[in-house]
Coordinates of C-alpha atoms in Angstrom, one line a residue:
Chain T
X1 CA 0.1 -0.3 -0.1
X2 CA 3.0 2.4 0.6
X3 CA 4.5 1.7 -2.6
X4 CA 2.9 4.2 -4.9
X5 CA 3.1 6.7 -1.9
X6 CA 6.6 6.9 -1.3
X7 CA 7.6 8.9 -3.9
X8 CA 5.4 11.7 -1.8
X9 CA 7.2 10.8 1.8
X10 CA 10.2 13.0 1.9
X11 CA 11.7 11.0 4.2
X12 CA 15.0 11.8 3.0
X13 CA 17.6 14.2 4.8
X14 CA 16.4 18.3 5.2
X15 CA 19.0 20.3 3.5
X16 CA 21.0 22.9 5.7
X17 CA 18.8 25.4 4.2
X18 CA 16.4 24.5 6.1
X19 CA 17.7 23.9 9.3
X20 CA 18.9 27.6 8.5
X21 CA 15.7 28.7 8.6
X22 CA 14.5 26.7 11.6
X23 CA 17.4 27.9 13.1
X24 CA 16.2 31.5 12.6
X25 CA 12.6 30.9 12.8
X26 CA 13.7 29.2 16.5
X27 CA 15.6 32.7 17.7
X28 CA 12.5 34.7 16.5
X29 CA 13.0 36.2 12.9
X30 CA 9.1 36.7 12.0
X31 CA 9.6 35.7 7.8
X32 CA 12.1 32.2 8.8
X33 CA 8.6 31.2 11.0
X34 CA 6.3 32.5 8.4
X35 CA 7.9 30.2 5.4
X36 CA 8.9 27.3 8.0
X37 CA 4.5 27.8 8.5
X38 CA 3.7 27.4 5.3
X39 CA 6.3 24.8 4.3
X40 CA 4.2 22.7 6.8
X41 CA 0.4 23.7 7.0
X42 CA -0.7 21.9 4.5
X43 CA 1.0 18.3 6.0
X44 CA -0.1 19.9 9.3
X45 CA -3.8 20.0 8.2
X46 CA -4.4 18.0 6.4
X47 CA -3.3 15.6 9.4
X48 CA -5.1 17.2 11.6
X49 CA -8.3 17.2 9.2
X50 CA -8.2 12.5 9.3
X51 CA -7.4 13.0 13.2
X52 CA -10.0 14.9 14.7
X53 CA -13.4 13.8 14.4
X54 CA -14.6 17.6 13.6
X55 CA -13.6 20.0 11.6
X56 CA -13.4 22.5 14.6
X57 CA -10.7 20.3 16.6
X58 CA -9.2 19.6 13.3
X59 CA -8.2 23.5 13.1
X60 CA -8.1 23.6 16.6
X61 CA -5.3 20.8 16.5
X62 CA -3.5 22.1 13.4
X63 CA -3.2 24.9 15.0
X64 CA -1.9 23.9 17.4
X65 CA 0.4 21.1 15.9
X66 CA 2.2 24.9 13.6
X67 CA 2.3 26.7 16.9
X68 CA 4.1 23.3 18.3
X69 CA 5.8 23.1 14.9
X70 CA 7.5 27.2 15.3
X71 CA 8.0 27.1 19.2
X72 CA 10.4 23.7 19.3
X73 CA 11.6 24.6 15.4
X74 CA 15.4 24.8 16.8
X75 CA 15.7 21.1 17.7
X76 CA 15.4 20.4 14.4
X77 CA 18.8 19.2 13.5
X78 CA 17.8 18.5 9.9
X79 CA 17.8 14.4 10.5
X80 CA 15.3 13.3 8.6
X81 CA 12.8 15.3 6.3
X82 CA 11.1 18.5 7.6
X83 CA 8.0 16.5 6.6
X84 CA 9.1 13.9 8.7
X85 CA 9.9 15.7 11.7
X86 CA 6.3 17.9 11.4
X87 CA 4.7 15.0 11.1
X88 CA 5.6 13.7 15.0
X89 CA 5.4 16.5 16.7
X90 CA 1.4 16.5 15.0
X91 CA 0.5 13.3 15.7
X92 CA 2.7 14.0 19.4
X93 CA 0.0 17.3 19.7
X94 CA -2.8 15.3 19.0
X95 CA -2.1 12.4 21.2
X96 CA -1.5 15.2 23.8
X97 CA -4.9 17.2 22.6
X98 CA -7.4 14.7 21.6
X99 CA -7.1 12.7 24.0
X100 CA -8.1 15.7 26.8
X101 CA -10.7 16.8 23.7
X102 CA -12.2 14.2 22.9
X103 CA -13.4 12.9 26.2
X104 CA -14.0 16.3 27.4
X105 CA -16.6 16.6 24.3
X106 CA -17.4 12.5 23.7
X107 CA -21.1 13.4 25.8
X108 CA -21.3 17.0 23.8
X109 CA -21.1 15.5 20.7
X110 CA -23.4 12.1 21.8
X111 CA -26.1 14.6 22.3
X112 CA -25.7 17.5 19.8
X113 CA -24.1 16.9 17.5
X114 CA -25.2 14.2 14.5
X115 CA -22.6 12.0 13.4
X116 CA -20.7 12.5 10.9
X117 CA -22.0 11.2 7.3
X118 CA -22.4 11.3 3.9
X119 CA -25.1 12.1 1.5
X120 CA -25.0 12.0 -1.6
X121 CA -25.8 10.4 -5.4
X122 CA -26.3 6.4 -5.9
X123 CA -23.0 5.9 -7.4
X124 CA -19.6 7.3 -6.4
X125 CA -17.9 9.1 -9.9
X126 CA -14.7 10.9 -8.5
X127 CA -12.0 10.0 -5.9
X128 CA -12.9 13.0 -3.8
X129 CA -16.3 11.7 -2.8
X130 CA -14.7 8.6 -1.5
X131 CA -12.1 10.2 -0.1
X132 CA -14.8 12.2 1.7
X133 CA -16.8 9.1 2.8
X134 CA -13.9 7.6 4.0
X135 CA -13.1 9.8 6.0
X136 CA -16.1 10.3 7.6
X137 CA -15.7 5.7 8.4
X138 CA -12.0 6.5 9.2
X139 CA -13.3 9.2 12.0
X140 CA -15.2 6.6 13.6
X141 CA -12.1 4.4 14.7
X142 CA -9.9 4.8 17.3
X143 CA -7.6 6.8 17.9
X144 CA -4.0 5.1 17.5
X145 CA -5.7 3.0 14.6
X146 CA -6.8 5.8 12.9
X147 CA -3.2 7.6 13.3
X148 CA -1.5 4.7 11.7
X149 CA -4.3 4.1 9.4
X150 CA -3.6 7.8 8.6
X151 CA 0.2 7.7 8.1
X152 CA 0.2 4.6 5.5
X153 CA -2.9 5.7 3.7
X154 CA -2.9 9.3 3.5
X155 CA 1.0 10.1 4.2
X156 CA 2.7 7.2 2.6
X157 CA 4.7 6.0 5.3
X158 CA 5.9 2.8 5.5
X159 CA 5.2 0.7 9.0
X160 CA 8.6 1.1 9.6
X161 CA 8.5 4.9 9.5
X162 CA 4.9 5.2 10.8
X163 CA 5.9 3.2 13.8
X164 CA 8.7 5.8 14.2
X165 CA 6.8 8.7 14.0
X166 CA 3.7 7.6 16.6
X167 CA 7.1 6.6 18.4
X168 CA 5.8 3.2 19.6
X169 CA 7.4 -0.3 18.1
X170 CA 7.6 -1.8 15.5
X171 CA 4.9 -5.2 15.6
X172 CA 2.5 -2.1 18.1
X173 CA 1.7 -0.2 15.2
X174 CA 1.5 -3.7 12.7
X175 CA -0.7 -4.9 14.9
X176 CA -2.8 -1.3 15.5
X177 CA -2.2 -1.1 11.2
X178 CA -3.9 -4.4 10.9
X179 CA -6.7 -4.1 13.3
X180 CA -7.6 -0.6 11.7
X181 CA -7.5 -1.9 8.6
X182 CA -10.1 -4.8 9.5
X183 CA -12.2 -2.1 10.7
X184 CA -12.2 0.4 7.9
X185 CA -13.1 -2.8 5.4
X186 CA -16.1 -4.0 7.4
X187 CA -17.5 -0.5 7.8
X188 CA -16.3 -0.1 3.9
X189 CA -18.2 -3.6 2.9
X190 CA -20.9 -2.0 5.0
X191 CA -21.4 0.8 2.1
X192 CA -22.7 -0.3 -0.6
X193 CA -21.6 2.7 -2.8
X194 CA -18.0 2.3 -1.1
X195 CA -17.6 -1.2 -1.7
X196 CA -19.1 -0.8 -4.8
X197 CA -16.3 2.2 -6.3
X198 CA -13.5 -0.4 -4.6
X199 CA -14.2 -3.4 -6.6
X200 CA -14.5 -1.4 -9.9
X201 CA -11.3 0.7 -9.1
X202 CA -8.2 -0.5 -11.4
X203 CA -5.2 1.2 -11.6
Chain R
X1 CA -21.5 -9.8 5.1
X2 CA -18.6 -11.6 5.7
X3 CA -18.7 -13.4 1.5
X4 CA -18.7 -9.1 1.3
X5 CA -15.3 -9.2 3.3
X6 CA -13.6 -11.8 2.0
X7 CA -14.8 -10.4 -1.6
X8 CA -12.4 -7.5 -1.3
X9 CA -8.4 -8.4 -1.7
X10 CA -6.2 -6.9 1.4
X11 CA -4.0 -5.6 -1.9
X12 CA -6.8 -3.8 -3.8
X13 CA -8.2 -2.3 -0.5
X14 CA -5.2 -0.5 0.4
X15 CA -4.8 0.6 -3.2
X16 CA -8.1 1.8 -3.9
X17 CA -7.9 4.1 -0.4
X18 CA -4.1 5.1 -1.4
X19 CA -5.6 6.5 -3.8
X20 CA -8.4 7.9 -2.6
X21 CA -6.8 9.3 -0.3
X22 CA -4.4 11.1 -2.9
X23 CA -4.7 14.1 -3.7
X24 CA -4.1 18.2 -4.0
X25 CA -1.8 18.7 -0.3
X26 CA -4.0 21.3 0.7
X27 CA -7.1 18.8 0.7
X28 CA -8.3 17.9 4.3
X29 CA -10.9 15.7 5.6
X30 CA -13.2 18.8 5.4
X31 CA -12.2 19.6 1.9
X32 CA -9.2 22.0 0.3
X33 CA -8.6 24.9 2.4
X34 CA -8.7 28.1 -0.1
X35 CA -5.7 29.9 -0.3
X36 CA -7.4 33.1 1.5
X37 CA -8.2 31.0 4.8
X38 CA -3.9 29.4 4.6
X39 CA -2.7 32.8 4.1
X40 CA -4.5 33.9 7.1
X41 CA -4.2 30.9 9.5
X42 CA -0.9 31.2 8.8
X43 CA -0.4 34.6 10.4
X44 CA -2.2 33.6 12.7
X45 CA -0.5 30.8 13.7
X46 CA 3.0 32.7 13.5
X47 CA 1.5 35.7 16.1
X48 CA 0.4 33.2 18.5
X49 CA 4.3 31.1 18.2
X50 CA 5.7 34.9 18.3
X51 CA 3.6 35.5 21.5
X52 CA 3.7 32.1 23.1
X53 CA 8.3 32.7 22.9
X54 CA 8.0 36.1 24.2
X55 CA 5.6 34.1 26.9
X56 CA 8.1 31.6 27.4
X57 CA 10.8 34.2 27.5
X58 CA 9.0 35.8 30.3
X59 CA 8.4 33.0 32.3
X60 CA 11.5 31.6 32.2
X61 CA 13.3 33.8 34.3
X62 CA 10.8 33.6 37.2
X63 CA 10.3 30.4 36.5
X64 CA 14.1 29.7 37.4
X65 CA 13.8 31.7 40.1
X66 CA 11.3 29.4 41.7
X67 CA 13.0 26.9 40.8
X68 CA 15.9 27.8 43.1
X69 CA 13.6 29.2 45.8
X70 CA 12.6 25.5 45.8
X71 CA 16.1 23.9 45.5
X72 CA 17.1 26.4 47.8
X73 CA 14.5 26.0 50.7
X74 CA 14.7 21.5 50.1
X75 CA 18.7 22.3 50.5
X76 CA 18.2 24.6 53.5
X77 CA 15.7 21.4 55.4
X78 CA 18.3 18.8 54.4
X79 CA 21.4 20.3 56.0
X80 CA 19.6 21.5 58.8
X81 CA 18.4 18.4 59.1
X82 CA 21.9 16.1 58.7
X83 CA 23.3 19.2 61.2
X84 CA 20.5 17.7 63.8
X85 CA 21.0 14.0 63.2
X86 CA 25.0 14.6 63.8
X87 CA 24.4 16.7 67.0
X88 CA 21.9 14.5 68.4
X89 CA 24.2 11.2 67.7
X90 CA 27.6 13.3 69.3
X91 CA 26.3 14.8 71.5
X92 CA 22.6 13.9 72.9
X93 CA 21.9 10.9 75.4
X94 CA 18.3 11.2 73.6
X95 CA 20.0 10.2 70.3
X96 CA 18.6 6.8 68.1
X97 CA 22.1 6.0 67.9
X98 CA 22.6 6.2 71.9
X99 CA 19.3 4.4 72.6
X100 CA 20.2 1.8 70.1
X101 CA 23.6 0.9 72.0
X102 CA 21.7 1.4 75.5
X103 CA 18.9 -1.5 74.1
X104 CA 22.2 -3.5 72.5
X105 CA 23.8 -3.0 75.8
X106 CA 21.2 -3.6 78.0
X107 CA 21.5 -7.0 77.3
X108 CA 25.6 -7.2 78.8
X109 CA 24.6 -9.5 82.0
X110 CA 27.6 -10.7 84.0
X111 CA 27.7 -14.4 83.5
X112 CA 30.4 -14.7 86.7
X113 CA 30.9 -12.6 89.3
X114 CA 30.3 -9.3 89.7
X115 CA 31.3 -5.8 88.7
X116 CA 31.2 -2.7 91.1
X117 CA 30.0 0.1 89.6
X118 CA 30.0 3.8 91.3
X119 CA 31.7 1.9 93.9
X120 CA 29.1 0.9 95.9
X121 CA 26.4 -1.1 93.5
X122 CA 28.0 -4.7 92.3
X123 CA 26.3 -5.8 89.3
X124 CA 25.2 -9.6 89.2
X125 CA 22.8 -11.2 86.3
X126 CA 21.7 -7.9 85.9
X127 CA 21.8 -5.8 83.0
X128 CA 25.4 -3.0 82.9
X129 CA 24.8 0.2 81.3
X130 CA 27.2 2.1 79.2
X131 CA 30.0 4.7 79.6
X132 CA 29.9 3.7 83.8
X133 CA 33.6 2.9 84.6
X134 CA 33.4 -0.9 86.4
X135 CA 35.6 -2.8 88.0
X136 CA 36.4 -5.8 89.3
X137 CA 37.0 -6.1 92.8
X138 CA 38.7 -9.4 94.7
X139 CA 36.6 -11.7 92.8
X140 CA 36.4 -11.9 89.0
X141 CA 33.8 -11.1 86.3
X142 CA 32.7 -13.1 83.0
X143 CA 30.8 -10.0 81.1
X144 CA 28.6 -11.8 77.8
X145 CA 27.3 -9.3 75.1
X146 CA 24.8 -10.7 73.4
X147 CA 26.9 -10.3 69.3
X148 CA 29.3 -13.2 70.9
X149 CA 31.8 -11.6 72.3
X150 CA 33.3 -12.4 76.3
X151 CA 35.7 -10.9 78.6
X152 CA 36.7 -11.5 81.1
X153 CA 37.9 -8.8 84.6
X154 CA 40.2 -10.8 86.2
X155 CA 40.1 -9.3 89.8
X156 CA 41.2 -5.5 90.4
X157 CA 40.5 -4.9 86.4
X158 CA 38.9 -1.6 85.1
X159 CA 37.1 -0.9 82.2
X160 CA 34.3 0.8 80.4
X161 CA 31.6 -0.2 77.9
X162 CA 30.9 2.6 75.2
X163 CA 27.8 4.2 73.4
X164 CA 27.7 1.8 69.7
X165 CA 29.2 5.0 67.7
X166 CA 28.6 4.4 63.8
X167 CA 27.9 1.5 64.0
X168 CA 31.4 1.1 65.8
X169 CA 31.0 -1.1 69.3
X170 CA 33.6 -0.5 71.7
X171 CA 34.6 -1.2 75.1
X172 CA 37.8 0.5 77.3
X173 CA 39.8 -0.9 79.4
X174 CA 41.9 1.3 82.4
X175 CA 43.3 -1.1 84.6
X176 CA 43.7 -4.7 85.4
X177 CA 43.9 -7.8 82.9
X178 CA 41.4 -8.4 80.7
X179 CA 40.5 -11.6 78.6
X180 CA 38.8 -10.9 75.6
X181 CA 36.7 -14.1 73.1
X182 CA 35.4 -13.2 70.2
X183 CA 33.6 -15.5 67.8
X184 CA 35.0 -14.7 64.3
X185 CA 31.2 -15.7 62.2
X186 CA 29.8 -13.0 64.9
X187 CA 27.0 -10.6 63.6
X188 CA 27.1 -7.1 64.0
X189 CA 29.0 -3.8 64.8
X190 CA 33.0 -3.6 64.5
X191 CA 34.1 -4.8 67.6
X192 CA 37.3 -2.9 68.6
X193 CA 39.0 -2.4 72.2
X194 CA 40.4 1.0 73.8
X195 CA 43.0 1.3 76.0
X196 CA 45.3 4.7 77.5
X197 CA 47.7 3.5 75.1
X198 CA 46.2 2.6 71.3
X199 CA 42.9 0.8 69.9
X200 CA 42.8 -2.6 69.1
X201 CA 40.4 -4.0 66.4
X202 CA 39.3 -7.1 66.3
X203 CA 37.2 -9.4 63.8
X204 CA 37.9 -12.9 65.7
X205 CA 40.2 -14.2 67.8
X206 CA 41.2 -14.8 71.8
X207 CA 43.4 -12.7 73.5
X208 CA 44.3 -10.4 76.5
X209 CA 44.8 -6.6 77.6
X210 CA 46.6 -6.2 80.3
X211 CA 47.2 -2.3 81.3
X212 CA 49.7 -1.3 84.1
X213 CA 50.9 2.6 84.9
X214 CA 53.4 2.9 82.1
X215 CA 52.8 0.1 79.7
X216 CA 49.4 -1.8 77.9
X217 CA 50.4 -5.2 77.0
X218 CA 48.4 -6.9 74.7
X219 CA 49.1 -10.7 73.8
X220 CA 47.5 -13.0 71.4
X221 CA 46.3 -16.8 72.1
X222 CA 44.4 -17.0 69.0
X223 CA 44.2 -15.8 65.6
X224 CA 45.2 -12.3 65.2
X225 CA 44.6 -8.9 65.8
X226 CA 45.6 -4.9 65.1
X227 CA 46.3 -2.7 67.0
X228 CA 46.9 1.2 66.4
X229 CA 49.5 2.5 69.0
X230 CA 48.7 6.5 70.3
X231 CA 50.3 7.7 67.3
X232 CA 48.0 5.7 64.8
X233 CA 50.7 3.2 63.7
X234 CA 49.2 0.1 62.8
X235 CA 50.5 -2.8 64.5
X236 CA 50.0 -6.7 63.4
X237 CA 49.9 -9.3 65.6
X238 CA 49.9 -12.1 65.3
X239 CA 49.1 -15.8 67.7
X240 CA 51.7 -16.5 70.3
X241 CA 53.6 -12.8 70.6
X242 CA 52.8 -9.5 72.5
X243 CA 52.8 -6.4 72.0
X244 CA 53.9 -3.9 74.4
X245 CA 52.0 -0.3 73.3
X246 CA 54.8 2.1 75.2
X247 CA 57.3 1.6 72.0
X248 CA 55.7 -0.1 70.0
X249 CA 58.2 -4.2 70.0
X250 CA 56.2 -7.1 69.6
X251 CA 57.9 -10.3 71.1
X252 CA 57.1 -13.9 71.7
X253 CA 55.2 -15.1 75.0
X254 CA 57.4 -17.2 76.8
X255 CA 56.7 -21.0 77.2
X256 CA 56.7 -20.4 80.7
X257 CA 53.6 -17.3 79.9
X258 CA 52.2 -19.7 77.4
X259 CA 51.7 -22.5 80.0
X260 CA 50.3 -20.3 82.5
X261 CA 48.1 -18.9 80.3
X262 CA 46.5 -21.6 78.8
X263 CA 46.1 -23.3 82.0
X264 CA 44.2 -19.6 82.7
X265 CA 42.0 -19.9 79.8
X266 CA 41.7 -23.7 80.0
X267 CA 39.1 -22.4 83.4
X268 CA 37.2 -20.0 80.7
X269 CA 36.7 -22.9 78.7
X270 CA 37.4 -20.2 75.3
X271 CA 38.9 -22.8 73.3
X272 CA 36.1 -26.0 73.3
X273 CA 39.3 -27.7 71.7
X274 CA 41.4 -28.1 74.8
X275 CA 41.3 -30.8 77.5
X276 CA 41.1 -29.0 80.1
X277 CA 40.3 -30.2 83.7
X278 CA 36.7 -30.2 85.0
X279 CA 35.3 -31.1 88.4
X280 CA 32.6 -34.1 88.5
X281 CA 30.7 -33.7 91.2
X282 CA 29.3 -36.4 93.4
X283 CA 27.7 -34.6 96.4
X284 CA 27.8 -36.4 99.8
X285 CA 28.2 -35.5 103.4
X286 CA 31.1 -35.5 105.2
X287 CA 32.6 -34.7 108.1
X288 CA 34.8 -32.1 108.1
X289 CA 36.1 -32.8 111.2
X290 CA 38.8 -30.5 111.2
X291 CA 36.4 -27.4 111.5
X292 CA 33.3 -29.7 112.0
X293 CA 31.9 -28.3 109.9
X294 CA 29.3 -31.4 109.1
X295 CA 27.7 -30.5 105.6
X296 CA 27.5 -30.6 102.0
X297 CA 30.5 -31.7 100.1
X298 CA 32.1 -32.9 96.8
X299 CA 34.3 -35.1 96.5
X300 CA 36.0 -33.4 92.6
X301 CA 37.7 -36.4 90.1
X302 CA 39.7 -34.5 86.8
X303 CA 38.5 -35.7 84.0
X304 CA 38.4 -34.7 80.8
X305 CA 36.2 -31.4 79.8
X306 CA 32.7 -32.1 78.5
X307 CA 31.5 -29.3 76.5
X308 CA 28.2 -28.2 77.3
X309 CA 25.1 -27.1 75.2
X310 CA 25.6 -23.6 74.2
X311 CA 22.0 -23.4 72.8
X312 CA 20.1 -25.3 75.7
X313 CA 22.3 -23.0 78.4
X314 CA 21.6 -20.1 76.5
X315 CA 17.6 -20.7 76.5
X316 CA 17.9 -21.8 80.6
X317 CA 20.1 -18.5 81.3
X318 CA 17.3 -16.3 78.7
X319 CA 14.8 -18.1 80.9
X320 CA 16.4 -17.4 84.1
X321 CA 16.6 -14.0 83.0
X322 CA 13.0 -13.6 81.8
X323 CA 12.0 -15.3 85.4
X324 CA 14.6 -13.4 87.5
X325 CA 12.8 -10.0 85.9
X326 CA 9.1 -11.3 87.0
X327 CA 10.2 -12.6 90.1
X328 CA 9.3 -15.5 90.1
X329 CA 12.1 -17.5 92.3
X330 CA 11.0 -20.9 92.5
X331 CA 10.6 -20.9 89.0
X332 CA 14.5 -19.1 88.6
X333 CA 15.2 -22.1 91.3
X334 CA 14.1 -24.3 89.2
X335 CA 15.6 -23.3 86.0
X336 CA 18.4 -23.1 87.6
X337 CA 18.5 -26.9 89.2
X338 CA 17.8 -27.6 85.3
X339 CA 21.1 -26.0 84.1
X340 CA 22.1 -27.9 86.5
X341 CA 21.1 -31.0 85.8
X342 CA 21.8 -30.3 81.8
X343 CA 25.9 -30.7 82.1
X344 CA 26.8 -31.0 86.2
X345 CA 30.4 -30.6 84.9
X346 CA 30.5 -28.1 82.7
X347 CA 30.9 -24.4 83.9
X348 CA 27.7 -23.0 83.9
X349 CA 26.3 -25.3 85.8
X350 CA 28.9 -25.0 88.6
X351 CA 29.1 -21.2 88.5
X352 CA 24.9 -21.1 88.6
X353 CA 25.6 -23.2 92.5
X354 CA 26.6 -19.6 93.8
X355 CA 23.3 -18.1 92.2
X356 CA 21.4 -21.0 93.0
X357 CA 23.1 -20.3 96.5
X358 CA 21.9 -16.7 96.5
X359 CA 18.5 -17.6 95.4
X360 CA 17.8 -20.1 98.2
X361 CA 19.4 -17.5 101.0
X362 CA 18.0 -14.2 99.7
X363 CA 14.7 -15.0 97.7
X364 CA 13.5 -18.5 99.2
X365 CA 15.0 -18.5 102.9
X366 CA 16.0 -22.3 102.5
X367 CA 19.5 -21.4 104.5
X368 CA 20.4 -25.1 104.3
X369 CA 19.7 -25.4 100.6
X370 CA 22.0 -22.4 100.0
X371 CA 24.9 -23.8 102.4
X372 CA 24.6 -27.0 99.9
X373 CA 25.5 -24.8 97.4
X374 CA 28.2 -22.8 98.5
X375 CA 29.7 -25.5 100.1
X376 CA 29.7 -27.3 96.6
X377 CA 31.0 -24.2 94.7
X378 CA 34.2 -24.1 97.4
X379 CA 34.8 -27.5 97.6
X380 CA 35.0 -27.9 93.5
X381 CA 37.7 -24.8 93.5
X382 CA 36.6 -23.0 91.0
X383 CA 38.1 -19.6 91.5
X384 CA 36.0 -17.5 89.8
X385 CA 33.1 -16.6 92.1
X386 CA 35.5 -17.9 95.1
X387 CA 35.1 -14.7 97.3
X388 CA 31.2 -14.7 96.9
X389 CA 30.6 -18.1 97.8
X390 CA 32.2 -17.8 100.9
X391 CA 31.1 -14.4 102.4
X392 CA 27.3 -16.4 100.9
X393 CA 27.9 -18.9 103.0
X394 CA 28.5 -17.0 105.7
X395 CA 25.4 -15.7 105.7
X396 CA 23.5 -18.7 105.3
X397 CA 25.2 -19.9 108.4
X398 CA 24.6 -16.7 110.6
X399 CA 20.8 -17.2 109.1
X400 CA 20.6 -20.8 110.7
X401 CA 21.7 -19.3 113.9
X402 CA 24.9 -21.5 112.9
X403 CA 27.5 -18.8 115.2
X404 CA 30.5 -20.8 116.2
X405 CA 30.7 -22.0 112.0
X406 CA 29.7 -18.3 110.9
X407 CA 33.0 -17.0 113.1
X408 CA 34.9 -19.5 111.8
X409 CA 33.4 -19.3 108.0
X410 CA 34.0 -15.4 108.4
X411 CA 38.0 -15.7 110.2
X412 CA 38.0 -17.3 106.8
X413 CA 36.6 -15.4 104.1
X414 CA 38.8 -12.0 106.2
X415 CA 42.0 -13.4 105.8
X416 CA 41.6 -14.9 102.2
X417 CA 40.0 -12.2 101.1
X418 CA 41.1 -8.7 102.3
X419 CA 40.5 -6.7 99.3
X420 CA 37.4 -7.7 98.4
X421 CA 34.2 -4.8 99.2
X422 CA 32.3 -7.1 101.6
X423 CA 35.1 -7.8 104.0
X424 CA 34.1 -4.2 105.6
X425 CA 31.0 -5.9 106.8
X426 CA 32.7 -9.6 107.6
X427 CA 35.0 -7.6 110.0
X428 CA 32.0 -5.9 111.9
X429 CA 30.2 -8.8 112.6
X430 CA 33.4 -10.5 112.7
X431 CA 34.1 -8.8 116.2
X432 CA 29.8 -8.6 117.4
X433 CA 30.2 -12.3 117.2
X434 CA 34.0 -12.1 119.0
X435 CA 32.3 -10.5 121.9
X436 CA 29.6 -12.1 123.0
X437 CA 29.8 -15.6 124.0
X438 CA 28.8 -18.2 120.9
X439 CA 26.0 -20.4 121.9
X440 CA 26.7 -23.6 119.8
X441 CA 25.8 -26.9 119.4
X442 CA 28.4 -28.1 121.4
X443 CA 28.9 -25.6 123.8
X444 CA 24.8 -26.5 124.4
X445 CA 25.9 -30.2 124.8
X446 CA 27.7 -29.6 127.4

């Protein structure tokens, strides 16, 4: 599942220019900080949108993760890619933030917000619609499994890389991935449009 | 449903899902974020990060000051605690070390004989206080510490049990001849003997310390010791050698002296392997025509030493102490008799007769039995408690109103032991007896 996404993953070491920019951002250079934020924002926003269960949480998480990236930019030594490092920071921030906010909002959401359902036509015609439905199903999984599926499906990490990003052992990561995929698959099968789209899907 | 689940192969599922998620970088689960919103968000984030950095730099010094203050307070408390502990250990009488020492030395007992503290208090079968100078009179005393250390004080010896300090057990020897036996397998604090001219570090050994006015001589009978003189120079002393602490000279012990020491050691039964003459008692009533003394006497025969059962004897001694504390004197007497029966020819049994005589005399008022026990001990020629036994016999005769025999006994006592504490009271009693005519059974018959 990672082969076609491997090219998207910039797992090589960052260039000296990026390291310098991070150093300047950490020292308080606003321009460098803005550049750095623009470089990582899309990635962090995307990660946050799949990790959080609603838009409001996703925006809060993206903002917190970006601030965390800028505040700890001085610790970036350039040994890995910037995106890899940003993903790690985002995952760690999400683990801290979502566990508290999710617990707090669980009861509220249960009674005051409708579940994230997607309505549409009888047949999925484009990838965006399928992604939308998959994201809705993904948000129903537990956070650890969601993290693993996000890193592997969305960002194209290998299991080992995903384990490193989350800071967990390889076997744990593999277990979470396997369990998450199984659950997601079961949910997809229940969704006739998605299951049909996947069956009809061909490279 | 299960069939449908199986229908989609994992590979196809993974590829399809990955393909579905593949999109423009700005595209998230909730749609694509437009450029304006993105810029606004980035500006907001940069401002927030800058203010967070400012807050951190502002908060940091105050936080550091707080940390420094907290660390200072903790350090001050620690220093005060340590200082207080040191003060209590060094100067406080109620310090934990002192208390532990007191409880530790509370178990020190005089096994034989008595020691005198403050010139008038005789300690016999009583807990010995720490930090009090003690001495023996004409008789000798054997002190037993619970950690496997025996201290035999010859007559006119003086010393002191020091307080337990820093897990170091010290006794001080100030004069006379003092014998020590330290069990090499004992558990407990390190043991050393302090003399006026140096210190002796002991592990497990038998040695003698003789303190005179101008020299201290340490003689090794078994094992080895490390002796530090007044200049802190260490000297290792081996078996069969003596060291004079005045000049630090180590000399071999002469054969004559060795023989004397071995003879004395045999009486203490500290070396179980040494065949020492001990007495096997056979009680019989004999008529001592020379003194007109008709009482229970002892015929003694020399036999190889019998080894006491240390565990039983120790247990019996503990039971005796408990019974003494409880004031159950009948039980004390019974236990002493049991101790004597356990090993009749043993050292512990022989010296127990004096203690049993004391119990009969002063507690149970069975004067005849007390007299027989004292007589038994005197006839055994055991040297350790001879003054006490003789004086006890005099007291028993006094209680039995046998004035003639009492007078003879007192005369003998005053003649043989002129230096013991009881001699003054013996003399005064003797003068009373000599002043009035005696009414002995013989004169009544006449």
